mmCIF file of C-alpha atoms in Angstrom:
data_model
loop_
_atom_site.group_PDB
_atom_site.id
_atom_site.type_symbol
_atom_site.label_atom_id
_atom_site.label_comp_id
_atom_site.label_asym_id
_atom_site.label_seq_id
_atom_site.Cartn_x
_atom_site.Cartn_y
_atom_site.Cartn_z
ATOM 1 C CA MET A 1 26.748 -7.196 -22.912
ATOM 2 C CA VAL A 2 23.518 -6.398 -21.136
ATOM 3 C CA GLN A 3 20.526 -8.722 -22.109
ATOM 4 C CA LEU A 4 17.758 -6.286 -23.230
ATOM 5 C CA GLN A 5 14.886 -8.496 -21.621
ATOM 6 C CA SER A 6 16.557 -8.754 -18.203
ATOM 7 C CA TRP A 7 17.750 -5.096 -18.114
ATOM 8 C CA GLU A 8 14.246 -3.666 -18.743
ATOM 9 C CA THR A 9 12.564 -6.111 -15.943
ATOM 10 C CA ASN A 10 15.470 -4.760 -13.533
ATOM 11 C CA LEU A 11 14.504 -1.211 -14.500
ATOM 12 C CA ALA A 12 11.525 -0.878 -12.408
ATOM 13 C CA PRO A 13 12.978 -1.415 -9.039
ATOM 14 C CA ILE A 14 16.087 0.420 -9.620
ATOM 15 C CA ALA A 15 13.621 3.644 -10.553
ATOM 16 C CA LEU A 16 11.684 2.798 -7.331
ATOM 17 C CA GLU A 17 14.718 3.013 -5.007
ATOM 18 C CA VAL A 18 15.854 6.474 -6.433
ATOM 19 C CA LYS A 19 14.123 9.054 -4.517
ATOM 20 C CA ASP A 20 16.218 12.244 -3.104
ATOM 21 C CA THR A 21 19.321 11.651 -4.668
ATOM 22 C CA SER A 22 21.118 13.483 -7.686
ATOM 23 C CA ILE A 23 20.558 13.208 -11.476
ATOM 24 C CA GLU A 24 24.104 11.807 -11.548
ATOM 25 C CA ASP A 25 23.337 9.011 -9.043
ATOM 26 C CA LEU A 26 20.103 8.335 -10.969
ATOM 27 C CA VAL A 27 21.793 8.082 -14.258
ATOM 28 C CA THR A 28 24.721 5.726 -12.734
ATOM 29 C CA LYS A 29 22.087 3.439 -11.444
ATOM 30 C CA LEU A 30 20.147 3.433 -14.482
ATOM 31 C CA CYS A 31 22.921 3.115 -17.024
ATOM 32 C CA PRO A 32 25.763 0.954 -15.467
ATOM 33 C CA PRO A 33 28.970 0.145 -17.163
ATOM 34 C CA GLY A 34 28.111 -2.154 -20.206
ATOM 35 C CA THR A 35 24.878 -0.489 -21.071
ATOM 36 C CA LEU A 36 24.358 0.105 -24.803
ATOM 37 C CA GLU A 37 23.469 3.629 -26.090
ATOM 38 C CA HIS A 38 19.820 2.210 -27.034
ATOM 39 C CA GLN A 39 19.474 0.815 -23.606
ATOM 40 C CA LYS A 40 20.550 4.092 -21.971
ATOM 41 C CA VAL A 41 18.147 6.189 -24.163
ATOM 42 C CA LYS A 42 15.083 3.741 -23.158
ATOM 43 C CA ALA A 43 16.302 3.546 -19.406
ATOM 44 C CA ILE A 44 16.202 7.521 -19.314
ATOM 45 C CA PHE A 45 13.363 7.945 -21.223
ATOM 46 C CA ASN A 46 11.308 5.307 -19.278
ATOM 47 C CA TRP A 47 12.423 6.958 -15.973
ATOM 48 C CA VAL A 48 11.504 10.471 -16.949
ATOM 49 C CA CYS A 49 8.093 9.471 -18.469
ATOM 50 C CA HIS A 50 7.116 7.475 -15.270
ATOM 51 C CA ASN A 51 8.490 9.797 -12.437
ATOM 52 C CA ILE A 52 7.653 13.248 -14.093
ATOM 53 C CA GLU A 53 4.218 14.647 -13.525
ATOM 54 C CA TYR A 54 3.100 17.446 -15.855
ATOM 55 C CA ASP A 55 3.002 20.756 -13.820
ATOM 56 C CA LEU A 56 -0.537 21.881 -13.954
ATOM 57 C CA GLU A 57 0.501 25.101 -11.913
ATOM 58 C CA ALA A 58 2.836 26.063 -14.247
ATOM 59 C CA ILE A 59 0.289 25.934 -17.213
ATOM 60 C CA LYS A 60 -1.726 28.689 -15.427
ATOM 61 C CA ASN A 61 0.933 30.649 -14.213
ATOM 62 C CA THR A 62 4.028 30.905 -16.680
ATOM 63 C CA GLU A 63 6.099 32.340 -13.901
ATOM 64 C CA LEU A 64 6.504 28.837 -12.478
ATOM 65 C CA ILE A 65 7.838 27.314 -15.534
ATOM 66 C CA SER A 66 11.363 25.918 -15.118
ATOM 67 C CA THR A 67 13.870 24.479 -17.374
ATOM 68 C CA ASP A 68 16.234 23.648 -14.630
ATOM 69 C CA PRO A 69 16.808 19.964 -14.789
ATOM 70 C CA ALA A 70 17.797 19.880 -11.212
ATOM 71 C CA GLU A 71 14.506 21.502 -10.111
ATOM 72 C CA ILE A 72 12.531 19.251 -12.360
ATOM 73 C CA PHE A 73 14.340 16.344 -10.947
ATOM 74 C CA LYS A 74 13.696 17.550 -7.183
ATOM 75 C CA ARG A 75 10.178 18.212 -7.723
ATOM 76 C CA ARG A 76 9.003 15.732 -10.035
ATOM 77 C CA LYS A 77 7.042 18.217 -12.145
ATOM 78 C CA GLY A 78 7.507 20.318 -15.275
ATOM 79 C CA VAL A 79 5.977 21.256 -18.481
ATOM 80 C CA CYS A 80 7.376 20.266 -21.817
ATOM 81 C CA CYS A 81 10.530 22.236 -21.536
ATOM 82 C CA GLY A 82 11.301 20.515 -18.458
ATOM 83 C CA TYR A 83 10.491 17.238 -19.243
ATOM 84 C CA SER A 84 12.854 18.011 -22.453
ATOM 85 C CA CYS A 85 15.672 19.492 -20.412
ATOM 86 C CA LEU A 86 15.916 17.017 -18.009
ATOM 87 C CA PHE A 87 16.169 14.284 -20.379
ATOM 88 C CA GLU A 88 18.954 16.223 -22.266
ATOM 89 C CA GLU A 89 20.709 16.504 -18.943
ATOM 90 C CA MET A 90 20.152 12.863 -18.272
ATOM 91 C CA CYS A 91 21.452 11.980 -21.513
ATOM 92 C CA ARG A 92 24.860 14.283 -21.298
ATOM 93 C CA VAL A 93 25.496 12.590 -17.781
ATOM 94 C CA ALA A 94 25.196 9.197 -19.558
ATOM 95 C CA GLY A 95 27.387 10.192 -22.441
ATOM 96 C CA LEU A 96 24.816 10.578 -25.026
ATOM 97 C CA GLU A 97 24.386 13.361 -27.402
ATOM 98 C CA CYS A 98 20.947 14.816 -27.065
ATOM 99 C CA VAL A 99 19.354 18.291 -28.001
ATOM 100 C CA GLN A 100 16.093 20.162 -27.128
ATOM 101 C CA ILE A 101 13.850 21.159 -30.133
ATOM 102 C CA SER A 102 11.229 23.686 -30.053
ATOM 103 C CA GLY A 103 8.294 24.065 -32.284
ATOM 104 C CA GLY A 104 4.755 23.850 -32.877
ATOM 105 C CA CYS A 105 2.509 20.639 -31.815
ATOM 106 C CA GLY A 106 -0.906 19.458 -32.585
ATOM 107 C CA GLU A 107 -3.046 21.937 -33.998
ATOM 108 C CA ASN A 108 -0.356 24.682 -33.665
ATOM 109 C CA LYS A 109 1.540 24.315 -37.143
ATOM 110 C CA ILE A 110 2.794 28.074 -37.175
ATOM 111 C CA LYS A 111 6.393 27.957 -37.941
ATOM 112 C CA GLY A 112 8.267 30.064 -35.174
ATOM 113 C CA LYS A 113 5.491 29.767 -32.597
ATOM 114 C CA SER A 114 6.993 27.435 -30.222
ATOM 115 C CA LEU A 115 4.711 26.190 -27.706
ATOM 116 C CA HIS A 116 6.182 22.545 -27.348
ATOM 117 C CA SER A 117 9.506 21.296 -26.922
ATOM 118 C CA TRP A 118 11.067 17.492 -27.387
ATOM 119 C CA ASN A 119 14.314 15.682 -28.190
ATOM 120 C CA ALA A 120 16.481 14.230 -30.464
ATOM 121 C CA VAL A 121 19.192 11.949 -29.140
ATOM 122 C CA ARG A 122 22.051 10.230 -31.329
ATOM 123 C CA ILE A 123 22.105 6.610 -30.970
ATOM 124 C CA ASN A 124 24.700 4.625 -33.078
ATOM 125 C CA LYS A 125 25.753 7.856 -35.008
ATOM 126 C CA GLU A 126 22.196 8.276 -36.077
ATOM 127 C CA TRP A 127 19.429 10.796 -34.875
ATOM 128 C CA LYS A 128 16.093 9.943 -33.133
ATOM 129 C CA LEU A 129 13.254 11.638 -32.160
ATOM 130 C CA LEU A 130 11.199 11.426 -28.755
ATOM 131 C CA ASP A 131 9.105 13.229 -26.876
ATOM 132 C CA PRO A 132 9.041 12.629 -23.067
ATOM 133 C CA THR A 133 5.934 14.854 -22.254
ATOM 134 C CA TRP A 134 3.725 13.440 -24.604
ATOM 135 C CA ALA A 135 4.763 9.734 -24.118
ATOM 136 C CA ALA A 136 4.256 10.404 -20.122
ATOM 137 C CA GLY A 137 0.440 11.099 -20.270
ATOM 138 C CA TYR A 138 -2.125 13.602 -20.763
ATOM 139 C CA VAL A 139 -3.881 16.581 -19.186
ATOM 140 C CA ASN A 140 -8.000 16.373 -18.988
ATOM 141 C CA SER A 141 -9.873 18.660 -21.095
ATOM 142 C CA ASP A 142 -10.276 21.322 -18.395
ATOM 143 C CA ARG A 143 -6.255 21.221 -17.386
ATOM 144 C CA THR A 144 -6.946 20.235 -13.647
ATOM 145 C CA LYS A 145 -5.570 16.668 -13.700
ATOM 146 C CA PHE A 146 -2.540 14.825 -15.257
ATOM 147 C CA PHE A 147 -2.933 11.261 -15.823
ATOM 148 C CA PHE A 148 0.165 9.187 -15.940
ATOM 149 C CA GLU A 149 -0.297 6.769 -19.327
ATOM 150 C CA TYR A 150 2.782 5.805 -21.101
ATOM 151 C CA ASP A 151 2.689 6.169 -25.016
ATOM 152 C CA GLU A 152 5.626 4.433 -26.814
ATOM 153 C CA LYS A 153 4.454 6.069 -29.676
ATOM 154 C CA TYR A 154 6.741 9.084 -28.964
ATOM 155 C CA PHE A 155 9.734 6.961 -28.338
ATOM 156 C CA LEU A 156 12.356 6.810 -31.244
ATOM 157 C CA THR A 157 9.438 7.692 -33.412
ATOM 158 C CA ASP A 158 9.878 7.508 -37.327
ATOM 159 C CA PRO A 159 10.428 10.956 -38.602
ATOM 160 C CA LYS A 160 7.411 10.423 -41.020
ATOM 161 C CA VAL A 161 4.966 9.994 -38.309
ATOM 162 C CA PHE A 162 6.594 12.370 -35.794
ATOM 163 C CA ILE A 163 6.122 15.174 -38.350
ATOM 164 C CA GLU A 164 2.242 14.482 -38.228
ATOM 165 C CA ASP A 165 2.098 16.671 -35.057
ATOM 166 C CA HIS A 166 5.255 17.918 -34.200
ATOM 167 C CA PHE A 167 6.557 20.802 -36.155
ATOM 168 C CA PRO A 168 10.180 22.162 -35.430
ATOM 169 C CA ASP A 169 11.101 25.813 -35.616
ATOM 170 C CA ASP A 170 14.507 24.393 -37.197
ATOM 171 C CA SER A 171 13.437 22.246 -40.155
ATOM 172 C CA LYS A 172 16.580 20.120 -39.924
ATOM 173 C CA TRP A 173 14.907 18.460 -37.052
ATOM 174 C CA THR A 174 12.261 17.009 -38.829
ATOM 175 C CA LEU A 175 14.991 14.517 -39.572
ATOM 176 C CA LEU A 176 13.587 13.870 -42.897
ATOM 177 C CA PRO A 177 16.061 13.661 -45.584
ATOM 178 C CA GLU A 178 14.872 16.235 -48.004
ATOM 179 C CA THR A 179 15.131 18.811 -45.174
ATOM 180 C CA ASN A 180 18.107 18.580 -43.700
ATOM 181 C CA GLN A 181 21.642 16.971 -43.127
ATOM 182 C CA VAL A 182 21.461 15.929 -39.385
ATOM 183 C CA ALA A 183 19.739 12.586 -40.144
ATOM 184 C CA ARG A 184 22.739 11.620 -42.517
ATOM 185 C CA GLY A 185 25.038 11.997 -39.299
ATOM 186 C CA ALA A 186 26.402 15.364 -40.122
#
């Protein structure tokens, strides 16, 4: 069994030595045999949040938005759908069940107006919510600079807290007991 503290300490050097390899090579290094599900999720989430920059050019020109995990990995840039697609693909490679969720966020609470995407991942048969985009950092008010500033709040967030600023198009992904079957392992 991998010790969590030593595993987290060793994550940074591994992430630094992985530069121009493939998603598969990276996941193999981040999640060696014996890594527990929650450790895999944490390693992948941390890597995405610390290595993918928000793509400011794609905000200005939506034709530049990519949902191709390989492209996001290579360029090290993406918007929310890029972050969530890359996270989902890395989880798939690690043998984890993960989905991308679309919906409103922040002030945009209009159902069916998907302006954001994030993920749910299944750990020990239970779905958990996370948002690698919002956890990675923030864009300044005039949208000219991205600041890496990791925020643990968006990692495996309690659904009651997550719903305060994330509004999935499909209400089952609130993971609140009164709205879905997914949270109960269905």
